[in-house]
Structures are given as structure tokens and as C-alpha cells.
Short mmCIF file of C-alpha atoms in Angstrom, two decimals:
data_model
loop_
_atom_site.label_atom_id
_atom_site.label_comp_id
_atom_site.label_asym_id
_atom_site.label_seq_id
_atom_site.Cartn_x
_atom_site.Cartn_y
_atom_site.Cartn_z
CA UNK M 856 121.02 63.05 80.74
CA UNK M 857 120.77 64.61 84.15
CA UNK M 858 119.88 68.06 82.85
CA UNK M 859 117.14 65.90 80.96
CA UNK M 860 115.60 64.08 84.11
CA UNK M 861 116.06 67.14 86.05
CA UNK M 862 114.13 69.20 83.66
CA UNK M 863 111.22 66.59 83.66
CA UNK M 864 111.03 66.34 87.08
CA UNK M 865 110.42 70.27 86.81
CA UNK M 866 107.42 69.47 84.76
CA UNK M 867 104.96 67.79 87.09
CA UNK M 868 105.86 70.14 89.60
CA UNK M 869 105.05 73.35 87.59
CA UNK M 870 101.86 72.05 86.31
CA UNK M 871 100.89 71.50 89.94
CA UNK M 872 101.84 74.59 91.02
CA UNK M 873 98.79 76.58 93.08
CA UNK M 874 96.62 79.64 91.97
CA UNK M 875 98.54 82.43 93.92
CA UNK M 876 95.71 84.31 95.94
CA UNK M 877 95.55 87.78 96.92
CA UNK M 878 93.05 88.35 99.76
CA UNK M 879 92.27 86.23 102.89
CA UNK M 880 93.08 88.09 105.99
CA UNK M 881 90.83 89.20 108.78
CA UNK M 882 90.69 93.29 109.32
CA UNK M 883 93.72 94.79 110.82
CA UNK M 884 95.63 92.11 110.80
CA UNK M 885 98.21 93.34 107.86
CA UNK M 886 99.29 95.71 110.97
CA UNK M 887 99.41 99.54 109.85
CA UNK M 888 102.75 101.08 108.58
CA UNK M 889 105.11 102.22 110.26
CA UNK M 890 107.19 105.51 109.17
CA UNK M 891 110.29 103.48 108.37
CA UNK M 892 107.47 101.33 106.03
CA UNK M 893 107.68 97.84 108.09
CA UNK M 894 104.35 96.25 108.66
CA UNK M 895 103.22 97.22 112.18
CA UNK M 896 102.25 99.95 114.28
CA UNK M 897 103.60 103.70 113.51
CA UNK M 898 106.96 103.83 115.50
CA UNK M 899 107.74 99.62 115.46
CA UNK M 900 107.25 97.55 113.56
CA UNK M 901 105.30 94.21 114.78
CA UNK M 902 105.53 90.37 113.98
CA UNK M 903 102.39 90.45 111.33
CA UNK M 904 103.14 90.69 107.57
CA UNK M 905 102.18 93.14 105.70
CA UNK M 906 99.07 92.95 102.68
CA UNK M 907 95.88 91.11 103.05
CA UNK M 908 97.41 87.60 101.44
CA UNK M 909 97.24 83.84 103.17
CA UNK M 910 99.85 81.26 102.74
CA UNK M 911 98.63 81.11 99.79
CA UNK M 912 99.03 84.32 98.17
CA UNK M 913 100.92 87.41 97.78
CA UNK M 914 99.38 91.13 99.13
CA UNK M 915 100.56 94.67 99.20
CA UNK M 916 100.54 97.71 100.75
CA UNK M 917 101.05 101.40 99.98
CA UNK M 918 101.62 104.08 102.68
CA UNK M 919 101.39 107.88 103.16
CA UNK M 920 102.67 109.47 106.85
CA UNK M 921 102.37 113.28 107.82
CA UNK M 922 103.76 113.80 111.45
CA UNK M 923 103.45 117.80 112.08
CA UNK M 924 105.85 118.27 114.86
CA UNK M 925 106.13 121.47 117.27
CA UNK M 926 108.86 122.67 114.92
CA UNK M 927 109.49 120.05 112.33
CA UNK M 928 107.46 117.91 109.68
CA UNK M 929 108.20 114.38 108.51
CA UNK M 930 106.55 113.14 105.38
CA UNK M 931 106.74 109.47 104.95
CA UNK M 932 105.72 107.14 101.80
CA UNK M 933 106.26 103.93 100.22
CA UNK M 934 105.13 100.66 99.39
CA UNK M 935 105.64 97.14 100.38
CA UNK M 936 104.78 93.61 99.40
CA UNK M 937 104.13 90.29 101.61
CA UNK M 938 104.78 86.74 100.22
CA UNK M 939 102.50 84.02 101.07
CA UNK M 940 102.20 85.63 104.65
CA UNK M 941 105.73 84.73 105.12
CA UNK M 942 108.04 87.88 104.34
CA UNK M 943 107.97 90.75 103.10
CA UNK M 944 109.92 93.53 101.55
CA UNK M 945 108.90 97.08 102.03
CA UNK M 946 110.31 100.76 100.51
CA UNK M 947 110.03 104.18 102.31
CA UNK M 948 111.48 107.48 101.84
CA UNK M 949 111.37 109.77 104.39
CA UNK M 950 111.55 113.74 104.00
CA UNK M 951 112.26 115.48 107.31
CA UNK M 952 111.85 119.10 106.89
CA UNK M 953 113.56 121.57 109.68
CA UNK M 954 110.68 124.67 108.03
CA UNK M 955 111.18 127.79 109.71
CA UNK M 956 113.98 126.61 112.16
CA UNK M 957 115.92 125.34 109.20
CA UNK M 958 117.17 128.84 109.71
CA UNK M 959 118.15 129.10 113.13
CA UNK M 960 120.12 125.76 112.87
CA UNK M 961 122.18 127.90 110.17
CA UNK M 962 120.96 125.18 107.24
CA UNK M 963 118.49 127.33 105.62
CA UNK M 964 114.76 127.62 105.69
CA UNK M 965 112.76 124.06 104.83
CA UNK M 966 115.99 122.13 104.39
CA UNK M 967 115.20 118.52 104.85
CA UNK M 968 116.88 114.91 105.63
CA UNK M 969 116.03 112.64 103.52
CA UNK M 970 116.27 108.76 103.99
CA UNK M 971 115.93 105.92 102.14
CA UNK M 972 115.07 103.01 103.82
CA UNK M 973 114.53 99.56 102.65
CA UNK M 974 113.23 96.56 104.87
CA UNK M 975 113.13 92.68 104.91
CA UNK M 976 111.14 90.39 107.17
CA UNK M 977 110.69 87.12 108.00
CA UNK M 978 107.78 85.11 109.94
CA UNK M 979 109.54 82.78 112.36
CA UNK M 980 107.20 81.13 114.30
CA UNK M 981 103.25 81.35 115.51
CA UNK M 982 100.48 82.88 114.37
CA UNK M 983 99.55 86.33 116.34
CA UNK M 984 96.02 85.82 115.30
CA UNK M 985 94.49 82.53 115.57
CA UNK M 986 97.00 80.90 118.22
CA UNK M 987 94.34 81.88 121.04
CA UNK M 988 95.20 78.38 123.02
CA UNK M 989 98.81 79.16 123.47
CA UNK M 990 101.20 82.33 124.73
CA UNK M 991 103.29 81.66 121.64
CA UNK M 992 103.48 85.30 119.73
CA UNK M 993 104.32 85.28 116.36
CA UNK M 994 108.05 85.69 116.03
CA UNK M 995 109.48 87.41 112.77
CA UNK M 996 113.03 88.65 112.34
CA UNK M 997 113.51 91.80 110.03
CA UNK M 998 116.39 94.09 108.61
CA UNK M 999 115.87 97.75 107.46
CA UNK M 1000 118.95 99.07 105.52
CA UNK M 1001 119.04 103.14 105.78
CA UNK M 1002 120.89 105.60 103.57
CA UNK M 1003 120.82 109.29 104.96
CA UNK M 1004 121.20 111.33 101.63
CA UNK M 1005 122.87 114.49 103.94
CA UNK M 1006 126.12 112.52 104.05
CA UNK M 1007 128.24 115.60 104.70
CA UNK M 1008 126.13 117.73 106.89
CA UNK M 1009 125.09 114.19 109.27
CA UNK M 1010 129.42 113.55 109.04
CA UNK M 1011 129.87 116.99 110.61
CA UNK M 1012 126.56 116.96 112.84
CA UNK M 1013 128.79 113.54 114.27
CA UNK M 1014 127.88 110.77 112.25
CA UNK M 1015 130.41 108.43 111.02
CA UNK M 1016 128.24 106.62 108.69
CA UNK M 1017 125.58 108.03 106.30
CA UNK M 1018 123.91 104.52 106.03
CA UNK M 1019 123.47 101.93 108.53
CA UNK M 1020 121.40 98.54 108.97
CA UNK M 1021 118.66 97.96 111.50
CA UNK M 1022 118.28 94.38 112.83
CA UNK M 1023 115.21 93.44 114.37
CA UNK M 1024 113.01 90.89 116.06
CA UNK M 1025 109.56 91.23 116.93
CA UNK M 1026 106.68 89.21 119.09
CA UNK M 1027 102.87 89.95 118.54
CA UNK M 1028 100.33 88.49 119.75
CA UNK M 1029 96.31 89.24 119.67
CA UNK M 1030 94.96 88.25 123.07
CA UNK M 1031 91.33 87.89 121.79
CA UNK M 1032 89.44 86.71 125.36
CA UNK M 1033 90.80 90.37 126.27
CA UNK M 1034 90.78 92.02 122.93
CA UNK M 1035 94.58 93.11 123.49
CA UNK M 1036 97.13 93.39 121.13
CA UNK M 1037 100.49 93.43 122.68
CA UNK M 1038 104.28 93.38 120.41
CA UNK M 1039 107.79 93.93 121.57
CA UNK M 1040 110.35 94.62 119.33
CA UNK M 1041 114.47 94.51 119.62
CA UNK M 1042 116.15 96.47 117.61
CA UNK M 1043 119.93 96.54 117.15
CA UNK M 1044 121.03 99.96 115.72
CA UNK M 1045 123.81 102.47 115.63
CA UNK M 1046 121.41 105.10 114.36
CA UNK M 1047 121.34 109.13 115.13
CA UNK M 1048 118.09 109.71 115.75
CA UNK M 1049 116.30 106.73 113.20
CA UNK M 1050 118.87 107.31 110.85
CA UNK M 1051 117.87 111.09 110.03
CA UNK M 1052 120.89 112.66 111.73
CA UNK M 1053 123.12 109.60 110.34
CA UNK M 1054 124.77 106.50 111.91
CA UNK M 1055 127.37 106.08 114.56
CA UNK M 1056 130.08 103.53 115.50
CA UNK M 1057 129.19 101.79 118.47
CA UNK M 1058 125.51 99.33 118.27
CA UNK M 1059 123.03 99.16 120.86
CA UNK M 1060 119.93 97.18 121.66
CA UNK M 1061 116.61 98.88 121.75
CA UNK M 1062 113.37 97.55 123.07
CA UNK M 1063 110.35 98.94 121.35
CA UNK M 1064 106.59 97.70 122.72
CA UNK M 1065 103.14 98.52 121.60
CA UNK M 1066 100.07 97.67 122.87
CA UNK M 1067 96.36 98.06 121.81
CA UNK M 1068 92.85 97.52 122.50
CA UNK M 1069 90.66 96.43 119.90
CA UNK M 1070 86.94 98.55 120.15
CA UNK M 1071 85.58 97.24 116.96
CA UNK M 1072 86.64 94.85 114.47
CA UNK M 1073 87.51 97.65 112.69
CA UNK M 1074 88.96 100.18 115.52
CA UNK M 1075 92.08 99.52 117.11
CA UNK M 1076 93.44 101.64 119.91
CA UNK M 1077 96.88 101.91 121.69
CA UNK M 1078 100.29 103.22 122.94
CA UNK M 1079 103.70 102.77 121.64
CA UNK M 1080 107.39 103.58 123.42
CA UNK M 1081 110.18 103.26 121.47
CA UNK M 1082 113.45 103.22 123.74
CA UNK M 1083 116.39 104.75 121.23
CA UNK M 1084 119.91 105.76 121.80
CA UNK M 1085 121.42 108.83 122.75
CA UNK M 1086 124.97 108.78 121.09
CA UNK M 1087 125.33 112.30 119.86
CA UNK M 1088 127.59 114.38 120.89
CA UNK M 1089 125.71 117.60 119.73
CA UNK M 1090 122.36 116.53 120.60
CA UNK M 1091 120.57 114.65 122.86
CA UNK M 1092 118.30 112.21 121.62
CA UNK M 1093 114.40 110.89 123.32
CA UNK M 1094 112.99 108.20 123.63
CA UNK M 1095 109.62 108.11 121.19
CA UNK M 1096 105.95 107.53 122.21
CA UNK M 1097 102.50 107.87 120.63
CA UNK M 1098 98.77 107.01 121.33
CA UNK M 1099 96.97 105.83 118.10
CA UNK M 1100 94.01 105.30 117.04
CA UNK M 1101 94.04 103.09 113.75
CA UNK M 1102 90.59 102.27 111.70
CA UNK M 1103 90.02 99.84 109.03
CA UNK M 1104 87.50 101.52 106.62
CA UNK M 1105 87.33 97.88 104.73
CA UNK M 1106 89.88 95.10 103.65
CA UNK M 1107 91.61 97.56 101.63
CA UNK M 1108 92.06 101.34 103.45
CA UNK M 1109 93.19 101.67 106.67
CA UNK M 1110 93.56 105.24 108.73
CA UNK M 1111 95.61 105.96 111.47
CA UNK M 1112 95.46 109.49 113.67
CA UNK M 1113 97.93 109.47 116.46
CA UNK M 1114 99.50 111.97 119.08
CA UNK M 1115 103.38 111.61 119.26
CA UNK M 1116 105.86 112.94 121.41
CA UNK M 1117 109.78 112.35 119.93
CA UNK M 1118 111.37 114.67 122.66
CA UNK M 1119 114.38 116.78 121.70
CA UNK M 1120 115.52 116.45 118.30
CA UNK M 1121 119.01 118.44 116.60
CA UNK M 1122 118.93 120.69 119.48
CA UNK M 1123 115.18 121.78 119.36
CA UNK M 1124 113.31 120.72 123.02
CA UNK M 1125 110.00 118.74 123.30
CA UNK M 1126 109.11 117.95 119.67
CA UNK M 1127 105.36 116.41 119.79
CA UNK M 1128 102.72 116.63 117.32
CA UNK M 1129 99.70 114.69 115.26
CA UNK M 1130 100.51 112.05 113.36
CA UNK M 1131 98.37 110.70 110.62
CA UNK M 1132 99.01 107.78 108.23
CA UNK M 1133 96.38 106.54 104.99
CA UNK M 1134 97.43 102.86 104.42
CA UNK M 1135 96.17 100.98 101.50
CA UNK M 1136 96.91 97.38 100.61
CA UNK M 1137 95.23 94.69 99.17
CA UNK A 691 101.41 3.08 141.03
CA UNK A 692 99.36 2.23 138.41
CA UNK A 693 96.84 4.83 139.04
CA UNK A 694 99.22 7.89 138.64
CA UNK A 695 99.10 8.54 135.10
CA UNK A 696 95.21 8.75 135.38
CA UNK A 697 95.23 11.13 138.12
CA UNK A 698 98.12 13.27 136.36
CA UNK A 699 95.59 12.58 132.61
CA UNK A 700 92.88 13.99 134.87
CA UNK A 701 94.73 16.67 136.39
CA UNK A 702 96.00 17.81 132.70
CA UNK A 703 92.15 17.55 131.88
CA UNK A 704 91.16 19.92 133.93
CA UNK A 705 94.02 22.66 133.33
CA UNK A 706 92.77 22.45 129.83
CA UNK A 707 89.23 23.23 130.03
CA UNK A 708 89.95 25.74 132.97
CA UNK A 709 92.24 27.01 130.70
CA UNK A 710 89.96 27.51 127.74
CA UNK A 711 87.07 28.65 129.81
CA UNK A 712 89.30 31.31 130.93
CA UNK A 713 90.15 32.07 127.21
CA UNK A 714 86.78 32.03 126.62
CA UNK A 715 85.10 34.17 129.28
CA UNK A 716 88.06 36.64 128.05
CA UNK A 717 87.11 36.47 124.81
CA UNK A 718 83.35 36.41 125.64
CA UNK A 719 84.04 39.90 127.58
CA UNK A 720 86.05 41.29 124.57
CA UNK A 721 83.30 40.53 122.67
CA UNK A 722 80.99 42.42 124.53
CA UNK A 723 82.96 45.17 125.15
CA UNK A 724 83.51 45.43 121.41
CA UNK A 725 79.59 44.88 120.79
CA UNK A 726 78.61 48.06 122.93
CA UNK A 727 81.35 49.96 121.27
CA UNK A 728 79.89 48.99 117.77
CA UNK A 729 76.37 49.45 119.01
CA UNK A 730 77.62 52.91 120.15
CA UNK A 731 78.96 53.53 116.57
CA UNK A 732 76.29 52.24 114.43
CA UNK A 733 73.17 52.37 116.50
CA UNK A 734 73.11 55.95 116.52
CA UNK A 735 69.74 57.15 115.60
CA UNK A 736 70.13 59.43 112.73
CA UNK A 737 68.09 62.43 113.58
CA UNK A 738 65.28 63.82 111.14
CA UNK A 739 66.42 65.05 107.74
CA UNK A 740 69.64 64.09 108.25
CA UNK A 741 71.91 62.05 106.08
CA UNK A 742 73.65 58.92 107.91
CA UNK A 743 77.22 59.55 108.51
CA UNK A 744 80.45 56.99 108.98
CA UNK A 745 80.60 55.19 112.69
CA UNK A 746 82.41 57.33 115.09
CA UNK A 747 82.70 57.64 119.04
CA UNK A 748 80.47 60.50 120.65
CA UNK A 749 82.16 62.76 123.15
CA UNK A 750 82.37 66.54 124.13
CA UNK A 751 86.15 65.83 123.83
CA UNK A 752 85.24 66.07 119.70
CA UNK A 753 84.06 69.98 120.43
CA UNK A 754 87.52 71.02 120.03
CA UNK A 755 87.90 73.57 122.94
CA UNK A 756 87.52 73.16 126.43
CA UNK A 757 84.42 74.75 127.53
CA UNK A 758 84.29 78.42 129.49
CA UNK A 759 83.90 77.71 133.23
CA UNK A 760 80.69 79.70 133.96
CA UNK A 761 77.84 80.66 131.60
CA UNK A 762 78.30 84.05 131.52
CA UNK A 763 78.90 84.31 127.87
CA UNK A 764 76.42 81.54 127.06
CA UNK A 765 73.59 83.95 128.65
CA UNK A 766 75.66 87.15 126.76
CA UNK A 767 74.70 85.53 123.49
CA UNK A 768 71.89 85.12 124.53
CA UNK A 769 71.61 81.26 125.79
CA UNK A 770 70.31 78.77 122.71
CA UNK A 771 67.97 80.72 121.32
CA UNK A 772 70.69 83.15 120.81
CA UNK A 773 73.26 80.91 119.35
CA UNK A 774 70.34 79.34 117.32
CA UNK A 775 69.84 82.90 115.30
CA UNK A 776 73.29 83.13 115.47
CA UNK A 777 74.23 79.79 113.29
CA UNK A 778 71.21 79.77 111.25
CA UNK A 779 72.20 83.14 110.12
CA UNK A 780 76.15 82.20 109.80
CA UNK A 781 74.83 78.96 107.71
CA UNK A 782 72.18 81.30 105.58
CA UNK A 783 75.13 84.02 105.03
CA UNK A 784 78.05 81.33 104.23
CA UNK A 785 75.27 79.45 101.68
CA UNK A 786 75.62 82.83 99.44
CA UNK A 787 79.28 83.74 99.99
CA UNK A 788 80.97 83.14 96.96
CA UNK A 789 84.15 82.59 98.65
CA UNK A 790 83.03 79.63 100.59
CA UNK A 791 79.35 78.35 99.45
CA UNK A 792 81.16 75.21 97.50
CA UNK A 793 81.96 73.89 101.03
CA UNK A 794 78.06 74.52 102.42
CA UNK A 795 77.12 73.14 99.50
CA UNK A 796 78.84 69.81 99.89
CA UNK A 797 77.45 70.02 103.69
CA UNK A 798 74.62 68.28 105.18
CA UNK A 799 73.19 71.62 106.78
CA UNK A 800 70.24 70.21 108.71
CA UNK A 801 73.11 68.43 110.73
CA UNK A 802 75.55 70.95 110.57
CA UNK A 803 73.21 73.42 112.00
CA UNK A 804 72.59 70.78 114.88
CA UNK A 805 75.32 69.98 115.88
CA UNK A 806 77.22 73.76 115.52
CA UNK A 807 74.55 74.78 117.92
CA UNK A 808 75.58 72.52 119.67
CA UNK A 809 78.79 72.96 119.47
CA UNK A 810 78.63 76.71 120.49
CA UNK A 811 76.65 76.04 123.41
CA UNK A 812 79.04 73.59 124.92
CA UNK A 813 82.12 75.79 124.56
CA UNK A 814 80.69 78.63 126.03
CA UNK A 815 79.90 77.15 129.05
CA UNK A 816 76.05 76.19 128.53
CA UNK A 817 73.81 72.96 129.11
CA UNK A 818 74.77 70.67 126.03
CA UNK A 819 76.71 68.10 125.04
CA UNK A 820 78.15 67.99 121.84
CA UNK A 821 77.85 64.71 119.81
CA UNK A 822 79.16 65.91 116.59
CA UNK A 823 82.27 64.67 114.96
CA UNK A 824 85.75 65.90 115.79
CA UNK A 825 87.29 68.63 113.56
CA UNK A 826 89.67 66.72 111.53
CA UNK A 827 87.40 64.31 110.77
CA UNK A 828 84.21 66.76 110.02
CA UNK A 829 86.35 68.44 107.65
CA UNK A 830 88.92 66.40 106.31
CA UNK A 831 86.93 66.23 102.89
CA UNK A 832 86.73 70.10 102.66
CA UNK A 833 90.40 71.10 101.07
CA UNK A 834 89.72 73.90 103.54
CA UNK A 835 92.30 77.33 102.46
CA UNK A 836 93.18 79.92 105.60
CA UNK A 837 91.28 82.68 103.29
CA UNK A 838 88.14 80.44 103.87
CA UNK A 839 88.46 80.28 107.55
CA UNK A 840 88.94 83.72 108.08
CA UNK A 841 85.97 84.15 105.87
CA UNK A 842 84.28 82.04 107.80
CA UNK A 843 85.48 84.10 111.00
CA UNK A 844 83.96 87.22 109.10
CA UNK A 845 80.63 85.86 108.65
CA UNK A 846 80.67 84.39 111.93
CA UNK A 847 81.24 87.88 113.34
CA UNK A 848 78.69 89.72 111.47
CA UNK A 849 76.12 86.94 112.41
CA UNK A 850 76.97 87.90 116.03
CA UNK A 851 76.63 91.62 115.59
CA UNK A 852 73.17 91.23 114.25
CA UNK A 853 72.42 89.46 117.45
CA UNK A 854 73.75 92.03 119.26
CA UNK A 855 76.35 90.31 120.62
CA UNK A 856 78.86 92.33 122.52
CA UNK A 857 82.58 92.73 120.92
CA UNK A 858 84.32 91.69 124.07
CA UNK A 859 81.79 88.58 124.66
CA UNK A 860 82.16 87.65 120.82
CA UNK A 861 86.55 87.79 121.06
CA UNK A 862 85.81 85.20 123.59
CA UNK A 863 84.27 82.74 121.77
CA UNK A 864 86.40 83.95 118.65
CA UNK A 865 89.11 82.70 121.02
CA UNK A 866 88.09 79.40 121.52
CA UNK A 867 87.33 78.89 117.94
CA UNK A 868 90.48 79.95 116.26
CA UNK A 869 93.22 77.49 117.10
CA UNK A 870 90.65 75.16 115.32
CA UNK A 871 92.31 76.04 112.30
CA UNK A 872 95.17 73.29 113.11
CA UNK A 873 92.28 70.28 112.54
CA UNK A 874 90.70 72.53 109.60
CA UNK A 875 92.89 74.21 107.00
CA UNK A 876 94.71 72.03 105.18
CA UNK A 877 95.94 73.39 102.44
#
């Protein structure tokens, strides 16, 4: 009898159920990707869910990322989703490929680090975009669980771990009278090096901040500085930075060209290099 | 001794109809006071090719922002002749917009046009007063979805750029008229 009532109180509900949208937000305001496939800038990832959907709708995303480093490359690519502009779920592997110095590090030419990584997020609080009347950001929280598939060679470089979880919370907010977009992210991670030279034992908090300048409705310009740990014993590890330029082509294509500068990584000095991401969603 | 009681009927007397003249002139004022306040409501002229609309209290406070301090942006877009182009184009370009010309449809547009320009000209700072509605109760019969606003927002903005508006001049008023979503999407 309960399992009867239950089911017919199901009834009314489903029939009411809404048309799930896709479409509805304004230009740029999915955020870009970022190379570990979060919704957000390039290095951090910001408040704003990813794909174009309203609370009434679901939206996507799809990412490519070439950064050409002094000596390295990192290839980036994956795909993520966004639920009713609520969370979202997101899937990147990244390929980092040592090229010619592959050799000198005694690995072998073009051997490359690969990492899955796949995120969560969660809108808290505020809305980054239309809450012009108020300092409340938008507050989301977000996880990003990492698996290194080098699990020997990161175990002897000093890792203890060859996968590791990122916890996260982020605050964006558009300040339109000034046409600023500002985000700060903390991180909590006890990742080498983003999770590319493995994970370690002991956590730390990172702050991570962007900020931009809108140009256009469709041009979006800016710095980021990513603060990271430096808890290898072989290596020392940078803090990251970039300038970007990011440029909405229309509702569904995005393009992103920055300059970044990732300091020393596995032993090599002063990696920097362009950076350019092709982000489509819908 | 025998005179008391007529004294204290006469006395009595008098507290009574002091009494209910008080109560009266009290009443008499209340009256009044609601009078003016219906005369406010329902005597308001309605303007040329415009259809009537429910009783309801006129005040800038029903604009929905608080106005810039200075008319800087106001003469930026160009002062009302500016914001005139400006709406009638928004009104023209939301009219054929599939994703929102249901809602114009449903809309009186001779007053909506009035009173947006309005509207606009108050909150950045120029010489009007808005006597439109307030933004709950202007759209409360709309169903209004956050993809409509922001389509709204899109139109708004392109309606701008033909002007000529500047970017940084239209964020501003962009600012002001965001947090109106609160009052506006409901659903």
C-alpha cells in the first residue's frame, strides 16, 4: 500500500517535470577551460559552471590545450558537462611530453606523463554575473581526483602516491561598473608539480587568483598566479603565471592565446611558453 | 443637592459628543487621506494609446536601482534621445526574437517603451522620474526563465552598440540592471 501511494505521488510529479534547456548564458560566462578541464581560466579554475545552460538546463563543453614550453609540451583535452548551472563534472587527460630532453633526463626521447584527471563542482552561493548590487562572489566548492599513469618512475622521482585528490574553493565575481573579472581559488593538494611528477605525503593550501578585463563582450583579457608547492626533493617546483587573452567567437567556440611562465620543472630552469586552448560547448 | 445629577448628565453629555467629534474628525482625516491616495491610484491619466493598468502608487523607488550620482553616462548614451533609439530598437529587436517575442507580445509596448525610457533615464543619472510600475509587479504575469533575461541582456547590448555606446559606459548601466533579475525571473 505504501509502495502504491508512493508510486502515485511519483506520477503528478513526473508529468510536471520541466523541458530541460540547453542554452541561456551570456558570452564568456561558461569561463574557459582550464588544463586540468575545470570550468575557469587556464591555470584555476573559477566559481562559474561550465556549458552555456540556465537553471534550467544542462550544457557542455569540450576542450583542446597546446602549451609549447622552452623545453617541454603539454597537450591537454577533454570534456565536461554542467547541470542546471549548478555542478558540473568534467574529464581531462593530460600528455606531458619531455621531447628532446626526454634524453638528457635519462627517460628517453618524447617520453611523456600522462594524467588522468577527473573533476566535480558545486555552486555554493551568488551569482558572479548578475549580483552587480552586492560584493557577494559566487562561491563553488570542487574536487579533481588525479591518477599519474608513471607510477614507478614518479615513486622513484619521490612521489609516494601516483594519484591524489585536489580540493578546492573558488570566488568569482564580474565587477561590471569596472568591467573586471576577479576569482581566487584555494586549493588543498599534496601534488608534485599538478600531479605530473606524482603526489606526496604532507597537504598544503594554495591560493590561486585571476583577474581580467573585459574589452568586448566577446574579448576578455587577464593575468593568472597560481602559488604551488615545492615538496620535491629532486626538484624544485614554481609558482605558475600567464597573461591571456580569451575570445568568444559566438555562444558556442571560444579561443584562448596566452603567454605562461611555469618556472623550473624536473630539473629543467625557466620553462615559459604560448599557450593556446579551442573551447567548444554548448 | 438636587441639581448634581444634572450637572454630572450634562457633564457626561458633553464627553460624548467631544468624544465622537474627535472620532469623527479622525475618521474624517482618514478619509481624506485615503481619498488622495485612491485619487493618486485611479486618477491617473492614462497616456495616449495606452491600455489602463491596475491602481498602483507612483514613485522612482519602483525604478529598481538607485540612480548614478552625476549624468555622465546619461550624456554617454547620449541623453534621451539616445536612450530613445536605444529602447525603441531593444523593443523592435525583442518583437522578432524567437526566444522572447511571446513576452512583447503579451506587452503593452506603447507603455513599455514610455516608461523603459524612462526608466533608463532615471537610473543613469538624468532629468526623469520614473512612474512605471515596480519590477515584481510589471512582470509577475511573464513566467520570466534566466535564458530570457540574459537574452534580453543580449539584445539590450547590441541595441547599445548600434548607438555607439561605449563598452565601459554600457557595463555600467548593465550593472544597475542585472540584480533586477531577483523581481523578474521566476521560474
Amino acid at each position: 500500500m505504501a509502495m502504491v501511494s508512493a508510486s502515485l505521488l511519483m506520477v503528478p510529479s513526473l508529468s510536471h517535470a520541466q523541458q530541460i534547456e540547453t542554452g541561456g548564458k551570456l558570452l564568456l560566462t561558461r569561463g574557459i577551460s582550464t588544463f586540468e578541464g575545470s570550468g575557469g581560466g587556464g591555470l584555476t579554475p573559477w566559481a562559474l559552471i561550465t556549458g552555456n545552460e540556465t537553471n534550467r538546463g544542462i550544457g557542455g563543453s569540450a576542450h583542446y590545450t597546446h602549451v609549447m614550453l622552452s623545453d617541454y609540451q603539454l597537450r591537454t583535452y577533454g570534456a565536461a558537462a554542467g547541470f542546471y548551472d549548478r555542478f558540473e563534472l568534467s574529464y581531462t587527460r593530460q600528455d606531458f611530453d619531455t621531447q628532446d630532453i626526454g634524453t638528457a633526463l635519462g627517460l628517453g626521447e618524447g617520453y611523456t606523463f600522462s594524467v588522468d584527471v577527473v573533476g566535480a563542482k558545486v555552486r555554493l552561493a551568488g551569482n558572479a554575473v548578475l549580483d552587480q548590487d552586492t560584493w557577494m562572489p559566487q562561491v563553488a566548492l570542487g574536487v579533481q581526483y588525479k591518477k599519474s599513469n608513471r607510477g614507478d618512475l614518479v615513486a622513484a622521482l619521490g612521489a609516494t602516491n601516483d594519484e591524489g585528490v585536489d580540493v578546492y574553493v573558488s570566488a568569482t565575481k564580474l565587477i561590471l561598473s569596472q568591467s573586471l573579472l576577479v576569482n581566487a581559488t584555494l586549493r588543498y593538494t599534496k601534488a608534485h608539480q599538478t600531479g605530473i611528477l606524482g603526489f606526496g605525503d604532507k597537504a598544503s593550501l594554495q591560493p590561486e587568483f585571476s583577474v581580467g578585463y573585459l574589452v568586448t563582450k566577446r574579448l576578455l583579457v587577464g593575468a593568472e598566479y597560481r602559488f604551488k608547492p615545492n615538496k620535491l626533493a629532486f626538484a624544485k617546483e614554481d609558482d605558475w603565471m600567464d597573461i591571456f587573452a580569451a575570445y568568444a567567437i559566438n555562444p558556442y567556440a571560444t579561443v584562448t592565446l596566452a603567454y605562461g611562465m611555469v618556472g623550473d620543472v624536473a630539473t629543467i630552469a625557466n620553462q615559459k611558453g604560448l599557450y593556446a586552448t579551442v573551447q567548444l560547448g554548448f | 443637592m438636587k441639581q448634581a445629577p444634572t450637572i454630572k448628565a450634562a457633564l457626561y453629555m458633553k464627553m460624548v459628543t467631544l468624544c465622537a467629534l474627535v472620532t469623527a474628525s479622525v475618521l474624517m482625516v482618514n478619509q481624506t487621506a485615503f481619498a488622495i491616495e485612491l485619487s493618486k491610484q485611479q486618477n491617473q491619466p492614462v497616456p495616449a494609446g495606452e491600455k489602463p493598468v491596475d491602481p498602483y502608487v507612483q514613485s522612482n523607488d519602483n525604478a529598481g536601482a538607485t540612480p548614478m550620482t552625476d549624468d555622465t553616462v546619461y550624456h554617454q548614451f547620449g541623453g534621451m534621445d539616445g536612450i530613445s533609439r536605444i529602447v525603441d530598437d531593444l523593443i523592435d529587436l525583442s518583437s522578432k526574437d524567437e526566444r522572447i517575442e511571446g513576452i512583447f507580445r503579451a506587452t503593452d509596448l506603447v507603455r513599455l517603451r514610455r516608461t523603459l525610457k524612462e526608466q533608463i533615464c532615471y537610473i543613469l543619472g538624468g532629468p526623469c522620474d520614473y512612474t512605471g510600475r515596480d519590477m515584481k509587479e510589471s512582470h509577475k504575469t511573464h513566467g520570466i526563465t534566466m535564458m530570457e533575461y540574459n537574452a534580453l541582456i543580449e539584445l539590450l547590448q547590441v541595441a547599445m552598440e548600434k548607438e555607439g555606446v561605449a563598452f565601459r559606459a554600457q557595463n555600467k548601466l548593465l550593472a544597475k540592471l542585472a540584480p533586477m533579475y531577483r523581481d523578474i525571473v521566476l521560474r
